[in-house]
Coordinates of C-alpha atoms in Angstrom, one line a residue:
M1 CA 21.5 59.2 -87.6
K2 CA 20.3 61.3 -90.5
K3 CA 17.3 62.5 -88.4
F4 CA 19.6 63.5 -85.5
L5 CA 22.0 65.4 -87.8
A6 CA 19.0 67.2 -89.4
L7 CA 17.8 68.1 -85.9
L8 CA 21.2 69.4 -85.0
L9 CA 21.3 71.5 -88.2
T10 CA 18.0 73.0 -87.4
L11 CA 19.1 73.9 -83.9
V12 CA 22.4 75.4 -85.2
L13 CA 20.3 77.6 -87.4
C14 CA 18.2 78.6 -84.4
L15 CA 21.3 79.3 -82.4
G16 CA 22.7 81.4 -85.3
L17 CA 19.5 83.4 -85.4
S18 CA 19.6 84.0 -81.7
A19 CA 23.2 85.1 -81.9
G20 CA 22.3 87.5 -84.7
F21 CA 19.5 88.9 -82.6
A22 CA 21.8 89.3 -79.6
S23 CA 24.5 91.0 -81.6
A24 CA 22.0 93.4 -83.2
E25 CA 20.6 94.4 -79.9
E26 CA 23.3 95.3 -77.4
D27 CA 22.8 94.1 -73.8
V28 CA 20.1 91.6 -74.8
E29 CA 20.3 88.1 -73.3
V30 CA 18.6 85.5 -75.5
V31 CA 17.0 82.7 -73.3
Q32 CA 16.1 79.6 -75.3
Y33 CA 13.1 77.6 -74.3
Y34 CA 13.0 74.1 -75.9
C35 CA 9.3 73.5 -75.6
S36 CA 6.9 70.5 -75.9
V37 CA 3.7 72.5 -75.8
G38 CA 1.4 71.9 -78.8
A39 CA -2.2 72.6 -77.8
Y40 CA -1.9 76.2 -76.9
L41 CA 1.4 76.9 -78.7
I42 CA 0.0 79.8 -80.7
K43 CA -1.3 81.6 -77.6
L44 CA 2.0 80.9 -75.7
Q45 CA 4.0 82.4 -78.6
E46 CA 1.8 85.5 -78.7
E47 CA 2.2 86.1 -75.0
I48 CA 6.0 85.6 -75.2
D49 CA 6.1 88.0 -78.1
K50 CA 4.2 90.6 -76.0
W51 CA 6.6 90.1 -73.0
N52 CA 9.6 90.3 -75.3
E53 CA 8.4 93.6 -76.7
T54 CA 7.6 95.1 -73.3
T55 CA 9.0 93.8 -70.0
G56 CA 11.7 91.7 -71.8
A57 CA 12.9 94.7 -73.8
E58 CA 13.1 96.9 -70.7
E59 CA 15.1 94.3 -68.8
G60 CA 17.3 93.2 -71.7
V61 CA 15.8 89.6 -72.0
Y62 CA 14.5 87.9 -75.1
I63 CA 12.8 84.5 -74.9
E64 CA 13.2 82.3 -78.0
L65 CA 10.6 79.5 -78.2
I66 CA 11.7 76.4 -80.0
S67 CA 8.8 73.9 -80.3
N68 CA 8.9 70.2 -80.8
I69 CA 6.0 68.0 -79.7
N70 CA 6.0 64.7 -81.6
T71 CA 9.5 63.5 -80.7
Y72 CA 10.3 65.9 -77.9
G73 CA 11.7 63.6 -75.3
T74 CA 13.8 61.4 -77.6
D75 CA 15.3 64.4 -79.5
L76 CA 16.1 66.5 -76.5
E77 CA 17.7 63.5 -74.6
A78 CA 19.9 62.8 -77.6
L79 CA 20.9 66.5 -77.8
M80 CA 21.7 66.7 -74.1
Q81 CA 23.7 63.5 -74.3
A82 CA 25.7 65.1 -77.1
G83 CA 26.3 68.2 -75.0
T84 CA 23.7 70.5 -76.4
F85 CA 21.8 72.2 -73.6
F86 CA 19.0 74.8 -73.7
D87 CA 18.3 77.3 -70.9
L88 CA 14.7 76.1 -70.3
I89 CA 13.2 72.7 -71.0
D90 CA 10.1 70.6 -70.3
V91 CA 11.2 67.8 -68.0
Q92 CA 7.7 66.7 -67.1
T93 CA 7.0 64.0 -64.5
N94 CA 8.3 60.9 -66.2
R95 CA 11.9 61.8 -67.0
Q96 CA 13.5 61.1 -63.6
T97 CA 16.7 60.0 -65.4
W98 CA 17.3 63.6 -66.6
I99 CA 17.3 64.6 -63.0
E100 CA 19.7 61.8 -62.0
R101 CA 22.1 62.9 -64.8
G102 CA 22.3 66.4 -63.4
W103 CA 20.5 68.0 -66.3
V104 CA 17.9 69.8 -64.2
K105 CA 18.3 72.6 -61.7
D106 CA 16.9 72.5 -58.1
L107 CA 14.8 75.6 -58.0
E108 CA 15.2 76.0 -54.3
T109 CA 19.0 76.5 -54.7
I110 CA 18.6 79.6 -56.7
E111 CA 19.0 82.8 -54.7
N112 CA 16.4 85.0 -56.2
E113 CA 13.8 86.6 -54.0
E114 CA 11.2 86.9 -56.7
L115 CA 11.7 83.3 -57.7
Q116 CA 11.4 82.1 -54.1
A117 CA 8.2 84.1 -53.6
L118 CA 6.8 82.5 -56.7
I119 CA 7.7 79.1 -55.3
E120 CA 6.0 80.0 -52.0
S121 CA 2.8 81.0 -53.9
Y122 CA 2.6 77.4 -55.3
E123 CA 3.3 75.7 -52.0
P124 CA -0.3 74.3 -51.5
Y125 CA -0.1 72.6 -54.9
I126 CA 3.5 71.2 -54.8
Q127 CA 3.5 67.4 -54.6
N128 CA 6.2 64.9 -53.8
G129 CA 6.7 62.7 -56.8
I130 CA 5.2 65.3 -59.1
N131 CA 7.1 68.6 -58.6
I132 CA 9.7 67.1 -56.2
Q133 CA 11.7 64.2 -57.5
G134 CA 15.1 63.0 -56.4
G135 CA 14.7 65.2 -53.4
M136 CA 14.7 68.4 -55.5
L137 CA 12.0 70.8 -56.7
F138 CA 12.5 70.7 -60.4
A139 CA 9.3 72.3 -61.7
L140 CA 6.2 74.2 -60.5
P141 CA 2.6 73.0 -60.9
L142 CA 1.1 74.0 -64.2
E143 CA -2.4 72.4 -64.8
V144 CA -4.7 69.5 -64.3
V145 CA -5.7 67.7 -67.5
P146 CA -8.7 65.4 -67.6
I147 CA -8.7 63.0 -70.5
K148 CA -12.0 62.6 -72.4
M149 CA -13.2 61.8 -75.9
A150 CA -13.8 64.3 -78.7
V151 CA -16.7 63.3 -81.0
N152 CA -17.5 64.7 -84.5
L153 CA -21.3 65.2 -84.2
D154 CA -21.6 65.8 -87.9
L155 CA -20.4 62.3 -88.7
F156 CA -22.5 60.7 -86.0
E157 CA -25.6 62.5 -87.3
K158 CA -24.8 61.7 -90.9
N159 CA -24.6 58.0 -90.1
N160 CA -27.6 58.0 -87.7
L161 CA -25.4 56.9 -84.7
E162 CA -25.8 57.3 -81.0
L163 CA -22.8 58.5 -79.0
P164 CA -20.7 55.6 -77.9
E165 CA -21.0 54.3 -74.3
T166 CA -18.8 51.3 -74.4
W167 CA -15.7 50.2 -76.4
D168 CA -17.9 47.8 -78.4
D169 CA -19.9 50.9 -79.4
V170 CA -16.7 52.7 -80.4
V171 CA -15.7 49.9 -82.7
E172 CA -19.1 49.6 -84.3
C173 CA -19.4 53.4 -84.8
A174 CA -15.9 53.4 -86.3
R175 CA -16.9 50.6 -88.7
I176 CA -20.0 52.4 -89.9
I177 CA -18.4 55.8 -90.3
T178 CA -15.5 54.5 -92.2
E179 CA -17.5 52.2 -94.5
N180 CA -19.8 55.1 -95.4
G181 CA -16.9 57.5 -95.7
N182 CA -15.6 56.6 -99.1
G183 CA -12.0 56.8 -98.1
E184 CA -12.5 60.4 -96.9
E185 CA -13.9 59.8 -93.4
F186 CA -12.7 57.5 -90.7
G187 CA -14.2 56.4 -87.4
Y188 CA -11.3 56.7 -85.1
G189 CA -8.1 58.7 -84.9
W190 CA -4.6 57.5 -84.0
S191 CA -1.1 58.9 -84.3
T192 CA 2.6 58.0 -84.4
W193 CA 3.1 59.9 -81.1
S194 CA 4.8 57.6 -78.7
A195 CA 2.4 58.3 -75.8
M196 CA -0.8 57.2 -77.6
F197 CA -1.1 54.0 -75.6
R198 CA 0.2 55.3 -72.3
R199 CA -1.7 58.5 -72.1
L200 CA -4.6 58.3 -74.5
T201 CA -5.5 54.7 -73.8
F202 CA -4.1 53.4 -70.5
K203 CA -4.7 56.6 -68.4
A204 CA -7.8 57.6 -70.4
T205 CA -9.6 54.3 -69.5
M206 CA -8.9 54.1 -65.8
N207 CA -12.6 54.9 -65.3
S208 CA -13.1 51.2 -66.0
T209 CA -10.1 49.7 -64.4
G210 CA -9.8 51.7 -61.1
R211 CA -6.0 51.3 -61.3
G212 CA -3.2 51.7 -63.8
W213 CA -0.7 49.4 -65.4
W214 CA 1.3 50.2 -62.2
D215 CA -0.6 49.6 -59.0
P216 CA 0.8 51.6 -56.0
N217 CA -1.2 49.5 -53.6
T218 CA 0.6 46.2 -54.5
E219 CA 3.8 47.6 -56.1
T220 CA 3.2 45.5 -59.2
Y221 CA 2.7 45.9 -62.9
D222 CA -0.3 44.5 -64.8
F223 CA -1.0 45.5 -68.4
S224 CA -3.7 42.8 -68.8
I225 CA -6.3 45.1 -67.4
Y226 CA -6.3 47.0 -70.7
E227 CA -7.3 44.1 -72.9
T228 CA -10.6 45.6 -73.9
P229 CA -9.5 49.0 -75.3
V230 CA -6.2 47.6 -76.9
K231 CA -8.1 44.8 -78.7
A232 CA -10.7 47.4 -79.8
I233 CA -8.0 49.6 -81.2
A234 CA -6.3 46.6 -82.9
E235 CA -9.6 45.7 -84.6
M236 CA -10.1 49.2 -85.8
Y237 CA -6.6 49.4 -87.2
Q238 CA -6.5 46.0 -88.8
N239 CA -9.8 46.7 -90.6
G240 CA -8.8 50.2 -91.8
W241 CA -11.4 51.9 -89.6
M242 CA -8.9 54.4 -88.1
L243 CA -6.8 57.2 -89.6
G244 CA -3.2 58.2 -88.7
A245 CA -1.5 55.2 -87.1
D246 CA 1.1 54.9 -89.8
D247 CA 1.9 58.4 -90.9
L248 CA 0.4 61.2 -88.8
G249 CA 1.9 63.0 -85.8
I250 CA -0.3 64.1 -83.0
D251 CA -0.9 67.6 -84.4
E252 CA -1.6 66.2 -87.8
I253 CA -4.3 63.8 -86.6
R254 CA -5.8 66.6 -84.5
A255 CA -5.9 68.7 -87.7
Q256 CA -7.8 65.9 -89.5
F257 CA -10.3 65.7 -86.7
A258 CA -10.8 69.5 -86.9
A259 CA -11.3 69.2 -90.7
G260 CA -14.2 66.8 -90.0
R261 CA -12.5 63.6 -91.3
V262 CA -12.4 61.7 -88.0
G263 CA -15.3 60.5 -85.9
M264 CA -13.7 60.0 -82.5
F265 CA -10.3 61.0 -81.0
P266 CA -9.2 60.9 -77.3
A267 CA -8.7 64.4 -76.1
P268 CA -6.9 65.8 -73.0
S269 CA -8.6 69.1 -71.9
Y270 CA -5.9 71.3 -73.5
D271 CA -7.2 70.0 -76.9
Y272 CA -10.0 72.5 -76.5
A273 CA -7.5 75.2 -77.5
V274 CA -6.4 73.0 -80.4
Y275 CA -9.9 72.9 -81.9
T276 CA -10.7 76.5 -81.3
S277 CA -7.4 78.2 -81.9
Q278 CA -4.6 76.0 -83.3
F279 CA -6.8 74.1 -85.8
P280 CA -10.3 75.6 -85.6
A281 CA -12.9 72.9 -86.0
E282 CA -14.8 72.9 -89.2
C283 CA -17.2 70.3 -87.8
N284 CA -19.7 70.3 -84.9
W285 CA -18.1 68.5 -82.1
T286 CA -18.6 67.7 -78.4
V287 CA -16.8 66.0 -75.5
I288 CA -17.9 62.8 -73.7
D289 CA -16.3 60.8 -70.8
M290 CA -14.3 57.9 -72.1
P291 CA -16.4 54.9 -73.0
T292 CA -16.5 52.0 -70.5
F293 CA -15.4 48.4 -70.9
E294 CA -18.9 47.2 -70.0
E295 CA -22.4 48.6 -70.2
G296 CA -23.5 51.0 -67.4
E297 CA -22.0 53.8 -65.5
A298 CA -18.2 53.9 -65.2
P299 CA -17.3 52.1 -61.9
Y300 CA -14.5 54.4 -61.1
K301 CA -13.5 58.1 -61.5
G302 CA -11.6 59.1 -64.6
V303 CA -8.1 60.6 -64.1
Y304 CA -6.5 63.8 -64.8
L305 CA -2.8 64.4 -65.5
D306 CA -0.9 66.5 -63.0
R307 CA 1.2 68.6 -65.4
V308 CA 4.2 70.5 -64.3
N309 CA 5.6 73.6 -65.9
L310 CA 9.1 74.1 -67.5
S311 CA 12.4 73.5 -65.7
I312 CA 15.8 75.2 -65.7
C313 CA 18.5 73.2 -67.4
A314 CA 21.4 72.9 -64.9
P315 CA 24.3 72.7 -67.4
A316 CA 23.1 75.7 -69.3
Y317 CA 22.4 77.7 -66.2
D318 CA 25.5 76.7 -64.2
N319 CA 27.9 77.5 -67.1
S320 CA 26.3 80.9 -67.9
S321 CA 27.5 84.4 -67.0
D322 CA 25.8 86.1 -64.1
A323 CA 23.9 88.3 -66.5
H324 CA 22.6 85.3 -68.4
K325 CA 21.6 83.4 -65.2
E326 CA 19.6 86.4 -64.2
A327 CA 17.9 86.4 -67.7
I328 CA 17.0 82.8 -67.3
E329 CA 15.5 83.5 -63.9
K330 CA 13.4 86.4 -65.3
A331 CA 12.2 84.3 -68.2
F332 CA 11.3 81.4 -65.9
I333 CA 9.4 83.7 -63.6
F334 CA 7.3 85.1 -66.5
L335 CA 6.6 81.6 -67.9
N336 CA 5.3 80.5 -64.5
S337 CA 3.4 83.7 -63.8
D338 CA -0.3 84.0 -62.8
E339 CA -0.7 86.5 -65.6
L340 CA 0.5 84.1 -68.3
N341 CA -1.5 81.2 -66.9
A342 CA -4.6 83.4 -66.7
S343 CA -4.4 84.4 -70.3
I344 CA -4.1 80.8 -71.4
Y345 CA -7.0 79.7 -69.1
A346 CA -9.1 82.5 -70.4
M347 CA -9.0 81.1 -74.0
G348 CA -9.5 77.4 -72.8
G349 CA -5.9 76.3 -73.0
M350 CA -5.6 75.0 -69.5
I351 CA -7.2 74.4 -66.1
P352 CA -4.7 75.9 -63.7
Y353 CA -4.0 74.6 -60.2
K354 CA -4.5 78.0 -58.5
M355 CA -8.2 78.5 -57.7
E356 CA -7.5 82.3 -57.5
I357 CA -6.6 82.3 -61.2
I358 CA -9.9 80.5 -62.0
E359 CA -12.0 82.7 -59.7
N360 CA -10.4 86.0 -60.9
T361 CA -10.2 85.4 -64.6
E362 CA -13.0 86.2 -67.0
V363 CA -13.0 83.5 -69.7
D364 CA -13.5 84.4 -73.3
E365 CA -17.1 84.8 -74.2
S366 CA -16.6 82.6 -77.2
L367 CA -15.8 79.6 -75.2
G368 CA -18.3 76.9 -76.1
E369 CA -20.1 74.2 -74.2
Q370 CA -17.1 71.9 -74.9
W371 CA -15.0 73.8 -72.5
T372 CA -17.6 73.4 -69.8
L373 CA -17.6 69.6 -70.4
F374 CA -13.8 69.5 -70.5
S375 CA -13.3 71.4 -67.3
D376 CA -15.8 69.3 -65.3
L377 CA -13.7 67.5 -62.7
T378 CA -16.7 66.1 -60.8
N379 CA -15.7 62.5 -61.3
Y380 CA -12.0 62.8 -62.0
A381 CA -9.0 62.2 -59.7
S382 CA -5.2 62.5 -60.0
V383 CA -3.5 59.7 -62.0
M384 CA -1.2 57.5 -59.9
L385 CA 2.6 57.9 -59.8
F386 CA 4.6 55.3 -61.7
P387 CA 8.3 54.4 -61.8
D388 CA 8.5 53.3 -65.5
N389 CA 11.4 55.5 -66.5
L390 CA 13.6 54.3 -63.6
L391 CA 13.4 50.6 -64.5
P392 CA 16.4 48.7 -65.8
L393 CA 14.0 47.1 -68.3
E394 CA 15.2 44.5 -70.8
G395 CA 13.4 44.2 -74.1
D396 CA 10.6 46.2 -75.7
T397 CA 8.6 48.8 -73.7
S398 CA 4.9 48.5 -73.2
E399 CA 4.3 51.1 -75.9
T400 CA 6.2 49.1 -78.5
V401 CA 4.5 45.8 -77.5
M402 CA 1.0 47.4 -77.7
D403 CA 1.8 48.9 -81.1
S404 CA 2.8 45.5 -82.3
I405 CA -0.4 43.9 -80.9
M406 CA -2.4 46.7 -82.7
R407 CA -0.7 45.8 -86.0
G408 CA -1.3 42.1 -85.5
D409 CA 2.4 41.2 -85.2
L410 CA 2.0 39.9 -81.7
E411 CA -0.7 37.9 -79.9
W412 CA -2.2 39.5 -76.7
E413 CA -1.9 36.7 -74.1
D414 CA 1.7 35.7 -74.5
S415 CA 2.9 39.2 -75.1
V416 CA 1.2 40.7 -72.1
A417 CA 2.3 37.9 -69.8
D418 CA 5.9 38.5 -70.9
L419 CA 5.4 42.3 -70.5
N420 CA 4.2 41.9 -66.9
E421 CA 7.0 39.5 -66.1
R422 CA 9.7 41.8 -67.4
Y423 CA 8.4 45.0 -65.9
N424 CA 7.9 43.3 -62.5
A425 CA 11.4 41.8 -62.6
A426 CA 12.9 45.1 -63.5
Y427 CA 11.1 46.8 -60.6
Q428 CA 12.3 44.1 -58.1
Q429 CA 15.8 44.5 -59.4
L430 CA 15.6 48.3 -58.8
K431 CA 14.2 47.7 -55.3
E432 CA 16.9 45.2 -54.4
E433 CA 19.7 47.5 -55.6
G434 CA 18.4 50.2 -53.2
D435 CA 20.0 53.1 -55.0
I436 CA 16.7 55.0 -55.5
D437 CA 14.1 55.8 -53.0
L438 CA 10.9 54.1 -54.4
S439 CA 8.7 55.0 -51.4
I440 CA 6.7 57.6 -53.4
Y441 CA 5.5 54.9 -55.7
A442 CA 4.0 52.7 -53.0
Y443 CA 0.9 54.1 -51.4
E444 CA -2.8 53.7 -51.0
Y445 CA -4.5 54.7 -54.3
D446 CA -8.2 54.7 -54.6
I447 CA -10.3 56.3 -57.3
S448 CA -13.7 54.8 -56.4
R449 CA -16.6 57.0 -57.2

């Protein structure tokens, strides 16, 4: 409760600052974007500042960026439930309930020729279940994000270690780096971020499983396939060979890797901008494909995330004046523009969907070999769609259970069996109720090499 009140106080201050700006500048509409971006936040803010000072100033629109990455979904949902709405928000692909509650605007219902032309330009990349959910277009495509592993070469050289190829290698390297680190260097990085298991373990290691915790081919859940990496992570945590699990947010552990204190940390491709711009790396580092469960070449492709861009918040938009609605539309168009995406791509912040952006953008000369490795999609495919957030789930989520296993509070076998049973029962209940079209989650999915 105290945390929520503190968040509200911060937002009230932000709103007060915005009101002060608007009153000081006549005919200026302040559009608030509550943002979850972390990796290229500095670049995004720079580009917004430029737009505010030029096009925005000419058109009487000012975009205010409010950033929150570590607890974004939880905080924003609590605020919206309490009636606090922002003009622009990051709904992403796993918050279908926000759409069902009427918090998200259908972009195709907005009568704005420039906006509709923008939508048409993204038509080849718009996917049902990704950009279209609940029968509505809620966000445009943003980027593809392969997940790999960032490795501190200095620590590996210092400890005479080869780059890890399997999860057994990861554990052994973590042990040696930490034991020789005198409490200053740790083998593996972790975070209090709620998506550590779902994104940086489950999705990241599908090159060994060939399927996810949700299997679209059989319409079933099975978390047991991740036994190898979860038990490896548990071993590293319980032996003190990892840093950050108890007290560091996602940006804080990234900063520790950049400072040279962490040997290995899972890294989506946008982390290139983290280690070159947000927290410039003080160590020599490289990128490798995620280690495999067994020795030898990964039997399947790795996966990339299909990330969507921001959305228009329906209550904020629908209850605005015509002038403010127009300002929201202008801000949304800029934040989805090829020009903005090109500027972020040029500094290694994203891999955009539009090939014309990639082909027509000259990347910064300072981009290192890590960006070449990050952006190599040769053996990467799209991650599967999953209905997790729709489930009437009883009991703890998979993230909570895995965290307890990591800490040694739960045993693997019984906990995962219970997890599978509860998730599958919740899905069957959802299917039997028939209130939601689940067809997009049942399809042939194959990521064989």
